[in-house]
Amino acid sequence: MDSAGMGSCGPGLDGATSPDTEPFIKDPRHEELIAVSHMDVQGYKCVCWKVWLCRFGALCSLGLLLVLFNWRPRLGILARCKSCPISMADVLLLKDRYGQQFVVDVLTEEIEEGSLEFAVVEADENEWRDTVQLHSEKKTLLRYYVFEGMRYIWIARKGAFCKASILNEGWTCADLHDRQQGLSKADQSTRKQIFGANIIDVPVKSYLQLLFEEVLNPFYIFQVFSIILWMSDRYYYYAACILIISLISIGVSLYEIRKQSTTLHRMARMIVNVTVRRDVGEECVSSEELVPGDCIVIPSEGLLLPCDAALLAGECMVNESMLTGESIPVMKTPLSVSEATYSPESQRRHALFCGTQLIQAKGGGSAGIGAIAVVTHTGFFTAKGDLISSILYPQPLDFRFYKDAMKFLLFLGIVALVGTIYSIVILSKSNTTWQELVIRSLDIVTIIVPPALPAAITTATIYAQNRLKRHGVFCISPPRINICGKTSLFCFDKTGTLTEEGLDVWGVMEVSGAGFSELVPDPLSLSPGLMLSALASCHSLALLGGQALGDPLELKMIESTGWELTEPENEMGLDSEFGKHRVLAVMRPPASELPSQDSVSQPVAIIRRFPFSSSLQRMSVVTVGPGGASPVAFLKGAPEMVASFCRRENLPSHFSPILREYASQGFRVLGFAYKHLTKETDLSTVERVEVEKDMNFLGLLVMKNQVKPESTEVIRTLKLAQIRPVMVTGDNILTAVNVARACGMMLSHEKVIFVHASPPTASSMASLQFHQGDGAAAGTDNTQETIDIPAQGLYQNGAGYHLAINGMSFAALCDHFPEYLPKILLRGTVYARMTPEQKTQLVKALQKLNYRVGMCGDGANDCGALRAADVGVSLSEAEASVASPFTSKSNNISCVPLLIKEGRCSLVTSFSLFKYMALYSLIQFASVLILYTEKTNLGDLQFLFFDLFLVTVLAIVMGRGGPSDELHPQRPAASLLSLPVLSSLLLHTVLLILAQVSALLITVSQDWYVPLNSTVTGAANLPNMENTSIFALSGFQYIIMSIVITKGYPYKKPLCYNFLFVGVLLVFFALMSWLVLFNHTIIHQVLQLYDINDMNYKLLLVAVAALNFFICYMLEILIDRGALNCLRNLRGKRKSKKQYKRLDAQLAETPSWPPLNQPLFPAQCSVIGVS
């Protein structure tokens, strides 16, 4: 089972328990089931008296108990329920593999007796019968729960709730073909009860529901607590302003959430009318009624498919851009009848996916109109449902910055506790009443934990997202922008990503005797024959509106032959010119070369297609000539794959050297083969296995795939920035190596070592070999001899090296040599002939080495890898694709450096904003504690001036700075709890407190100083000199610290480029200088500032602020330049926590690795490999 997905089964618990036992019942299968399902499921039954007790407690606590239960679901369950076996539970507590907990209710539904006898796997039928006996002798009850849109049903024999889709996971291709007659209405009704309605329903909650959920957020609970506290302390203006801002914030948030959920609801919800086959004939039903096993009739004009289905008859041209971002239509062909288990991923060319647009269908329905398909998945179990689910319920981001932010808030909470204790001690010595003492002490907590902190951090991401959008890069997961800043490795697809999408035909090489003939540059010059027919007919193109649609490579191939694609006008596909066969398409030679009587260049009719897939690396067609005579099968694909299906004696003697020659020059090479079929062969039912065996090799089509001009510069930029580029492609390994050299992934002086791993056979063990500089062992299979290349001073000359490996070797390596995998991943640069599943597997394996992995592809065969990567970038014309977090409208990889620059800029800005908000809290915290000591405090409007006018505006504009023009080799830090960050905050706080104390002491030491009225406390004795001095200096501190912690080079443009920020700084400096230096005005009266006439004193305060700025600024520069490294030197050098860095250091000390031309076997790996 795929570890990336939610498990299909949750573990069940057997045996009864008493109410007094421990809530979690230990089960001997528990760990095993969790390992299978990735879900920990615990069962509970509601206890009436506990429920009423909780209600009473909620009433007495004014709802705070319910808030606690909302934050901690497990506490709510334990308070209201008792544990019990899952088979008897009313409520379930789910815990996913990220540690998140969810409470779901178990639902029951009565089903007619005996109605469960539908055509599912026999074992599952028996399991359902156990369920019947378990619950009632008279009724059949379906027990299930719904989680994240998916229905989980109880299966007693498994002792677990399993995904409803488990009932049709074992279907074979033959089982699907058996369902072409359709379901009875009774079967359909029963299946609908079990699987639910076929609808992807994204709930759109009412504003009242959203308000309730939003207000229960800890942030808003803290805001409500703070506002009540401020009102109690008579800070009416400040409390009113914060209340208004909070209401506006909640309103905007609710509007955005509802807008997004409404948009997603419209995108996900799809109800169309569909024609289905029933046992009584065809009928038109709503797509909501569809269930797995239904047989649907696809009209010739196509439709927007509302479910996942397997195509059984006819062909469909499908636009899958909604799922993949790839706008090129794909040809789908019928699923063959076999006993193989149906898998939509491995049989993608026969699978139709929910949400895709079927452009046209033909050759399958009655009278040849439309096509026939069987529903395999519905609702959230479909491919579209899976994508919608990933948007609705994204996995938590494993990013250190976000984790450290929460830990740092906890640290600030501890500081607040210390301040609270200090304020209690100070205030208790004065004439403060106990009510005022409690309010003032709690007020410290609202000061030290800034309520605007979460909003401030997100501003950097919002700015970056808007800048990316202006450059044509769209993002559906904004938190991932910061992760872009930590990317350490980037994977690239080759065709269409690093190289041009279109290919130019370079020439054709036909087999001639035991070798190859000369290269024919123009296929139009080929003599009429099988090679020309193969080039013209071995494709999956279709006509739509008279225009050929399909793979650009095949379009170019057909164009080079000059042949014309036509389709039968007869809906049945019957063409009298080609006998009684149903014809899919007809290829006709150019009009100027119409066949003469003796010519063999005749029109060719395509009767069957077995489409190309990345996993098979080949496609084939069955064709006939005029009159239905001369049936010939043609095979096209990767040359080594085509050769493996050909008779060995038919392969040219120079096959391997010729293939290596062209592949190593960067050409895209396709192999062709043919086979004459006997007259007895039933062309309409012949299986692919029969068609593709014992073929005769025809020749090679050589195509030139140019590297995009932007690719080389981007790869150079990434390498200079110490970001490792890696190529992951489905093409030939030598072609991939050539492209890697052409775009700069491998330099001319760097050597290539090919990795060849082979699985065990009946006569040999699994083996692993490393060969330098030649792909003979890695790039081909048993159609050629392995050539041993001696190591030519590989380790002595100090030159770098790169590993290259193909998909077959990668699979064998993962299965039989896992100990070697980390080393090969660390040095691997080219991964060729990789299937889509292997691309995803590679990304996850690199992440296990602690790389932050980026992936850039066109979305067609890279969806899994794009979604698995930390940073997935799809090159697509769509504005936003659910195939990946980022979508770029540019058709080249120039967006990658831009994305990394914006990520670094956003991350550094988030750091700066976090530090600024923390320092702002600490400045105000120090000011209040100092004034508490003097039996006074800041005034209501003074708080308002600092918090809303000064700090908020500065926090908003300081995040506007754009990214640097260059990528620096060093990545920015992601840890808020690192030594530089903590020491910076600590030292700055000490200096800020010293400056405020200095201002107070200077004030007290003046001859004209008048002590405040000590008979009253707090803001009641304003204005006074102590308050005015602290107000003046702290106001400057808020401004100067925004400059000190705003980082520029090397990740952002210098501060002077942020014109708005500079303008705001000048205005605020002028304002504070005016408030401090000039005479008493109406503004001074409103802010309750004392009128001091001594200009020398005022200038001295400004000088203290300037000195404070200078010292803090120099301190920050010293910390940035590594002044604290001496502390690191004292503790000694530590090993990196990142596995790839530790492994790199280990390989640097092992100059003899990899061992060249030495076959290694699994037994040796435990000794030689990396543990």
Coordinates of C-alpha atoms in Angstrom, one line a residue, residues 666-995:
G666 CA 21.7 13.8 -27.9
F667 CA 19.4 12.5 -30.6
R668 CA 16.0 11.0 -29.7
V669 CA 16.0 7.5 -31.2
L670 CA 12.9 5.4 -31.8
G671 CA 13.0 1.8 -32.9
F672 CA 10.5 0.1 -35.3
A673 CA 9.6 -3.5 -35.9
Y674 CA 7.0 -5.4 -37.8
K675 CA 5.3 -8.8 -38.1
H676 CA 3.1 -10.3 -40.7
L677 CA -0.1 -11.8 -39.2
T678 CA -1.7 -14.9 -40.5
K679 CA -5.1 -14.9 -42.2
E680 CA -6.5 -17.0 -39.4
T681 CA -5.8 -14.3 -36.8
D682 CA -8.9 -12.6 -35.5
L683 CA -7.7 -8.9 -35.8
S684 CA -10.6 -7.6 -33.7
T685 CA -9.7 -9.7 -30.6
V686 CA -6.0 -10.5 -30.9
E687 CA -4.2 -9.7 -27.6
R688 CA -1.2 -7.3 -27.3
V689 CA 1.0 -10.1 -26.1
E690 CA 0.4 -12.1 -29.3
V691 CA 0.9 -9.1 -31.5
E692 CA 4.2 -7.9 -30.0
K693 CA 6.1 -11.2 -29.8
D694 CA 8.6 -12.5 -32.4
M695 CA 8.8 -9.2 -34.2
N696 CA 11.2 -8.4 -37.1
F697 CA 13.4 -5.3 -36.5
L698 CA 12.8 -2.6 -39.2
G699 CA 15.0 0.3 -38.4
L700 CA 15.5 3.5 -36.4
L701 CA 13.9 7.0 -36.6
V702 CA 16.5 9.6 -35.4
M703 CA 15.1 12.9 -34.1
K704 CA 16.9 16.0 -32.9
N705 CA 15.7 17.4 -29.6
Q706 CA 17.2 20.8 -29.1
V707 CA 18.0 22.1 -25.6
K708 CA 16.0 25.2 -24.8
P709 CA 18.3 28.3 -24.7
E710 CA 17.2 29.2 -21.2
S711 CA 18.1 25.7 -19.7
T712 CA 21.9 26.1 -19.8
E713 CA 21.8 29.5 -18.0
V714 CA 19.3 28.3 -15.4
I715 CA 21.4 25.1 -14.6
R716 CA 24.5 27.2 -14.3
T717 CA 22.7 29.6 -11.9
L718 CA 21.5 26.7 -9.7
K719 CA 25.0 25.1 -9.6
L720 CA 26.6 28.4 -8.6
A721 CA 23.9 28.7 -5.8
Q722 CA 24.9 25.2 -4.6
I723 CA 21.5 23.8 -5.6
R724 CA 22.0 20.4 -7.2
P725 CA 20.3 19.8 -10.6
V726 CA 19.1 16.3 -11.4
M727 CA 17.5 15.0 -14.6
V728 CA 14.7 12.5 -14.4
T729 CA 13.4 11.3 -17.8
G730 CA 11.8 8.5 -19.7
D731 CA 14.3 8.8 -22.6
N732 CA 17.4 6.7 -23.4
I733 CA 20.2 7.1 -20.8
L734 CA 22.8 8.1 -23.3
T735 CA 20.5 10.8 -24.8
A736 CA 19.9 12.0 -21.3
V737 CA 23.6 12.2 -20.5
N738 CA 24.2 14.1 -23.7
V739 CA 21.5 16.6 -22.8
A740 CA 22.9 16.8 -19.2
R741 CA 26.3 17.8 -20.7
A742 CA 24.7 20.2 -23.2
C743 CA 22.7 22.1 -20.5
G744 CA 25.6 22.1 -18.0
M745 CA 24.5 19.6 -15.4
M746 CA 27.8 17.7 -16.3
L747 CA 30.9 19.6 -17.2
S748 CA 33.1 18.4 -20.0
H749 CA 36.0 17.3 -17.7
E750 CA 33.6 15.4 -15.3
K751 CA 33.3 11.7 -15.8
V752 CA 30.1 9.7 -16.0
I753 CA 29.8 6.3 -14.3
F754 CA 26.9 4.1 -15.4
V755 CA 25.2 2.1 -12.7
H756 CA 23.8 -1.3 -13.8
A757 CA 21.8 -3.4 -11.3
S758 CA 20.0 -6.5 -12.4
P759 CA 17.5 -8.6 -10.4
P760 CA 18.1 -12.3 -9.7
T761 CA 17.2 -14.8 -12.3
A762 CA 16.9 -18.6 -12.2
S763 CA 20.6 -19.0 -12.9
S764 CA 22.1 -15.9 -11.3
M765 CA 22.0 -13.7 -8.2
A766 CA 21.1 -10.0 -8.3
S767 CA 24.2 -8.0 -9.2
L768 CA 25.4 -4.4 -9.1
Q769 CA 28.2 -2.9 -11.3
F770 CA 29.6 0.5 -12.0
H771 CA 31.1 1.2 -15.4
Q772 CA 32.9 4.4 -16.3
G773 CA 32.2 6.5 -19.4
D774 CA 30.1 4.0 -21.5
G775 CA 26.5 3.1 -21.2
A776 CA 26.8 -0.4 -22.6
A777 CA 25.8 -2.1 -19.4
A778 CA 23.4 0.6 -18.3
G779 CA 21.7 1.8 -21.4
T780 CA 20.8 -1.5 -23.0
D781 CA 19.7 -4.9 -22.0
N782 CA 20.5 -8.5 -23.1
T783 CA 20.5 -7.6 -26.8
Q784 CA 24.2 -6.7 -26.5
E785 CA 27.4 -7.7 -24.8
T786 CA 28.6 -5.9 -21.7
I787 CA 31.8 -4.0 -22.4
D788 CA 34.2 -3.6 -19.5
I789 CA 36.0 -0.2 -19.4
P790 CA 39.1 0.0 -17.1
A791 CA 39.3 2.9 -14.6
Q792 CA 41.6 5.4 -16.1
G793 CA 42.8 7.3 -13.0
L794 CA 39.3 8.2 -12.0
Y795 CA 40.2 8.9 -8.4
Q796 CA 43.8 10.0 -8.8
N797 CA 43.2 13.1 -10.9
G798 CA 40.6 14.7 -8.5
A799 CA 38.0 15.1 -11.3
G800 CA 34.4 15.0 -10.3
Y801 CA 32.1 12.3 -11.4
H802 CA 28.3 11.7 -11.9
L803 CA 26.3 8.6 -11.7
A804 CA 23.7 7.7 -14.4
I805 CA 21.1 4.9 -13.9
N806 CA 18.1 3.7 -15.8
G807 CA 14.7 2.7 -14.6
M808 CA 15.3 -1.1 -14.6
S809 CA 18.5 -0.7 -12.7
F810 CA 16.8 1.7 -10.3
A811 CA 14.1 -0.8 -9.5
A812 CA 16.6 -3.6 -8.9
L813 CA 18.7 -1.3 -6.8
C814 CA 15.7 -0.4 -4.5
D815 CA 14.7 -4.0 -4.2
H816 CA 18.0 -5.8 -3.8
F817 CA 20.6 -3.2 -2.9
P818 CA 18.9 -0.7 -0.5
E819 CA 22.1 -0.2 1.4
Y820 CA 23.7 1.3 -1.7
L821 CA 20.8 3.5 -2.6
P822 CA 21.8 6.6 -0.5
K823 CA 25.3 6.7 -2.0
I824 CA 23.9 6.5 -5.5
L825 CA 21.3 9.1 -4.8
L826 CA 23.9 11.4 -3.5
R827 CA 26.0 11.2 -6.7
G828 CA 23.3 10.4 -9.3
T829 CA 22.6 13.1 -11.8
V830 CA 20.8 11.3 -14.6
Y831 CA 17.9 8.9 -14.1
A832 CA 16.7 7.6 -17.5
R833 CA 13.9 5.4 -18.6
M834 CA 12.0 6.2 -15.4
T835 CA 8.3 5.4 -15.2
P836 CA 6.0 8.0 -13.5
E837 CA 5.8 5.8 -10.4
Q838 CA 9.6 5.6 -10.2
K839 CA 9.9 9.4 -10.5
T840 CA 7.7 9.7 -7.4
Q841 CA 9.7 7.0 -5.7
L842 CA 12.9 8.9 -6.5
V843 CA 11.6 12.2 -5.1
K844 CA 10.6 10.5 -1.8
A845 CA 13.9 8.7 -1.5
L846 CA 15.8 12.0 -1.9
Q847 CA 13.6 13.6 0.8
K848 CA 14.6 10.8 3.1
L849 CA 18.2 12.0 2.8
N850 CA 16.9 15.4 4.1
Y851 CA 17.1 17.1 0.8
R852 CA 14.4 19.8 0.1
V853 CA 13.4 18.6 -3.3
G854 CA 12.0 20.6 -6.1
M855 CA 10.5 19.1 -9.3
C856 CA 9.9 20.8 -12.6
G857 CA 8.0 19.0 -15.4
D858 CA 5.2 19.4 -17.9
G859 CA 2.6 17.7 -15.7
A860 CA 1.8 14.9 -18.1
N861 CA 3.8 12.0 -16.6
D862 CA 5.1 13.8 -13.6
C863 CA 2.0 14.4 -11.5
G864 CA 2.9 12.1 -8.7
A865 CA 6.5 13.5 -8.5
L866 CA 5.2 17.1 -8.7
R867 CA 2.9 16.5 -5.8
A868 CA 5.4 14.5 -3.7
A869 CA 8.1 17.2 -4.0
D870 CA 8.5 20.0 -1.5
V871 CA 8.3 22.4 -4.4
G872 CA 6.5 21.1 -7.5
V873 CA 6.4 23.4 -10.6
S874 CA 4.3 22.4 -13.6
L875 CA 5.0 24.1 -16.9
S876 CA 1.5 24.6 -18.2
E877 CA -0.6 27.2 -20.0
A878 CA -3.3 26.8 -17.3
E879 CA -3.5 29.6 -14.8
A880 CA -3.4 27.1 -11.9
S881 CA -3.2 23.4 -12.0
V882 CA -4.1 21.0 -9.2
A883 CA -1.2 18.8 -10.5
S884 CA 1.3 20.8 -8.5
P885 CA 1.6 23.6 -5.9
F886 CA 3.1 25.9 -8.5
T887 CA 2.2 26.4 -12.1
S888 CA 4.3 28.5 -14.6
K889 CA 2.9 29.9 -17.8
S890 CA 6.4 30.0 -19.3
N891 CA 7.4 27.0 -21.3
N892 CA 10.9 26.9 -19.9
I893 CA 12.6 26.5 -16.6
S894 CA 13.5 30.2 -16.1
C895 CA 10.7 30.2 -13.4
V896 CA 12.8 28.0 -11.1
P897 CA 15.5 30.5 -10.1
L898 CA 12.7 33.1 -9.8
L899 CA 10.8 30.8 -7.4
I900 CA 13.9 30.1 -5.3
K901 CA 14.7 33.8 -5.1
E902 CA 11.2 34.7 -4.0
G903 CA 11.2 31.8 -1.5
R904 CA 14.5 33.0 0.0
C905 CA 13.2 36.6 0.1
S906 CA 9.9 35.5 1.7
L907 CA 11.7 33.4 4.2
V908 CA 14.2 36.1 5.2
T909 CA 11.4 38.7 5.4
S910 CA 9.3 36.3 7.6
F911 CA 12.3 36.0 9.9
S912 CA 12.7 39.8 10.0
L913 CA 9.0 40.3 10.7
F914 CA 9.0 37.6 13.4
K915 CA 12.0 39.2 15.1
Y916 CA 10.5 42.7 14.8
M917 CA 7.2 41.7 16.3
A918 CA 9.0 39.9 19.1
L919 CA 11.2 42.9 19.8
Y920 CA 8.2 45.3 19.6
S921 CA 6.6 43.1 22.3
L922 CA 9.8 43.1 24.4
I923 CA 10.2 46.9 24.0
Q924 CA 6.7 47.5 25.2
F925 CA 7.1 44.8 27.9
A926 CA 10.2 46.6 29.2
S927 CA 8.4 50.0 29.1
V928 CA 5.4 48.8 31.1
L929 CA 7.5 47.1 33.7
I930 CA 9.7 50.1 34.2
L931 CA 6.7 52.4 34.5
Y932 CA 5.0 49.9 36.9
T933 CA 8.1 50.3 39.1
E934 CA 7.5 54.0 39.0
K935 CA 3.8 53.6 39.8
T936 CA 2.6 54.7 36.4
N937 CA 1.9 53.3 32.9
L938 CA 1.4 54.1 29.3
G939 CA -1.8 55.8 28.4
D940 CA -4.7 54.5 26.3
L941 CA -3.9 56.5 23.2
Q942 CA -0.2 56.0 23.7
F943 CA -0.7 52.3 23.3
L944 CA -2.9 53.0 20.3
F945 CA -0.3 55.3 18.7
F946 CA 2.5 52.7 19.1
D947 CA 0.6 49.5 18.2
L948 CA -1.7 50.6 15.4
F949 CA -0.1 53.7 13.9
L950 CA 3.6 53.0 14.3
V951 CA 4.3 49.2 14.5
T952 CA 1.5 47.9 12.2
V953 CA 2.3 50.3 9.4
L954 CA 6.1 49.5 9.7
A955 CA 5.4 45.7 9.7
I956 CA 3.2 46.0 6.6
V957 CA 5.7 48.1 4.5
M958 CA 8.9 46.5 5.7
G959 CA 7.9 43.2 4.0
R960 CA 7.6 44.8 0.5
G961 CA 11.3 44.5 -0.4
G962 CA 11.8 42.3 -3.5
P963 CA 14.3 39.5 -4.0
S964 CA 18.0 39.9 -4.9
D965 CA 18.9 39.6 -8.6
E966 CA 21.4 36.8 -7.8
L967 CA 21.2 33.4 -6.1
H968 CA 23.7 33.2 -3.3
P969 CA 25.5 29.9 -2.6
Q970 CA 24.4 29.8 1.0
R971 CA 20.7 29.2 1.8
P972 CA 19.0 31.3 4.5
A973 CA 18.4 29.8 7.9
A974 CA 15.1 28.3 8.7
S975 CA 15.4 27.9 12.5
L976 CA 14.1 30.6 14.8
L977 CA 15.7 28.8 17.8
S978 CA 19.3 29.0 16.4
L979 CA 22.2 30.7 18.2
P980 CA 22.3 33.8 16.0
V981 CA 18.6 34.5 16.2
L982 CA 18.3 34.0 20.0
S983 CA 21.5 35.8 20.9
S984 CA 20.4 38.7 18.6
L985 CA 17.1 39.0 20.4
L986 CA 18.6 38.6 23.8
L987 CA 21.4 41.2 23.3
H988 CA 19.0 43.7 21.5
T989 CA 16.6 43.4 24.4
V990 CA 19.3 44.1 27.0
L991 CA 20.4 47.2 25.0
L992 CA 16.9 48.4 24.6
I993 CA 16.1 48.0 28.3
L994 CA 19.4 49.8 29.2
A995 CA 18.5 52.7 26.9

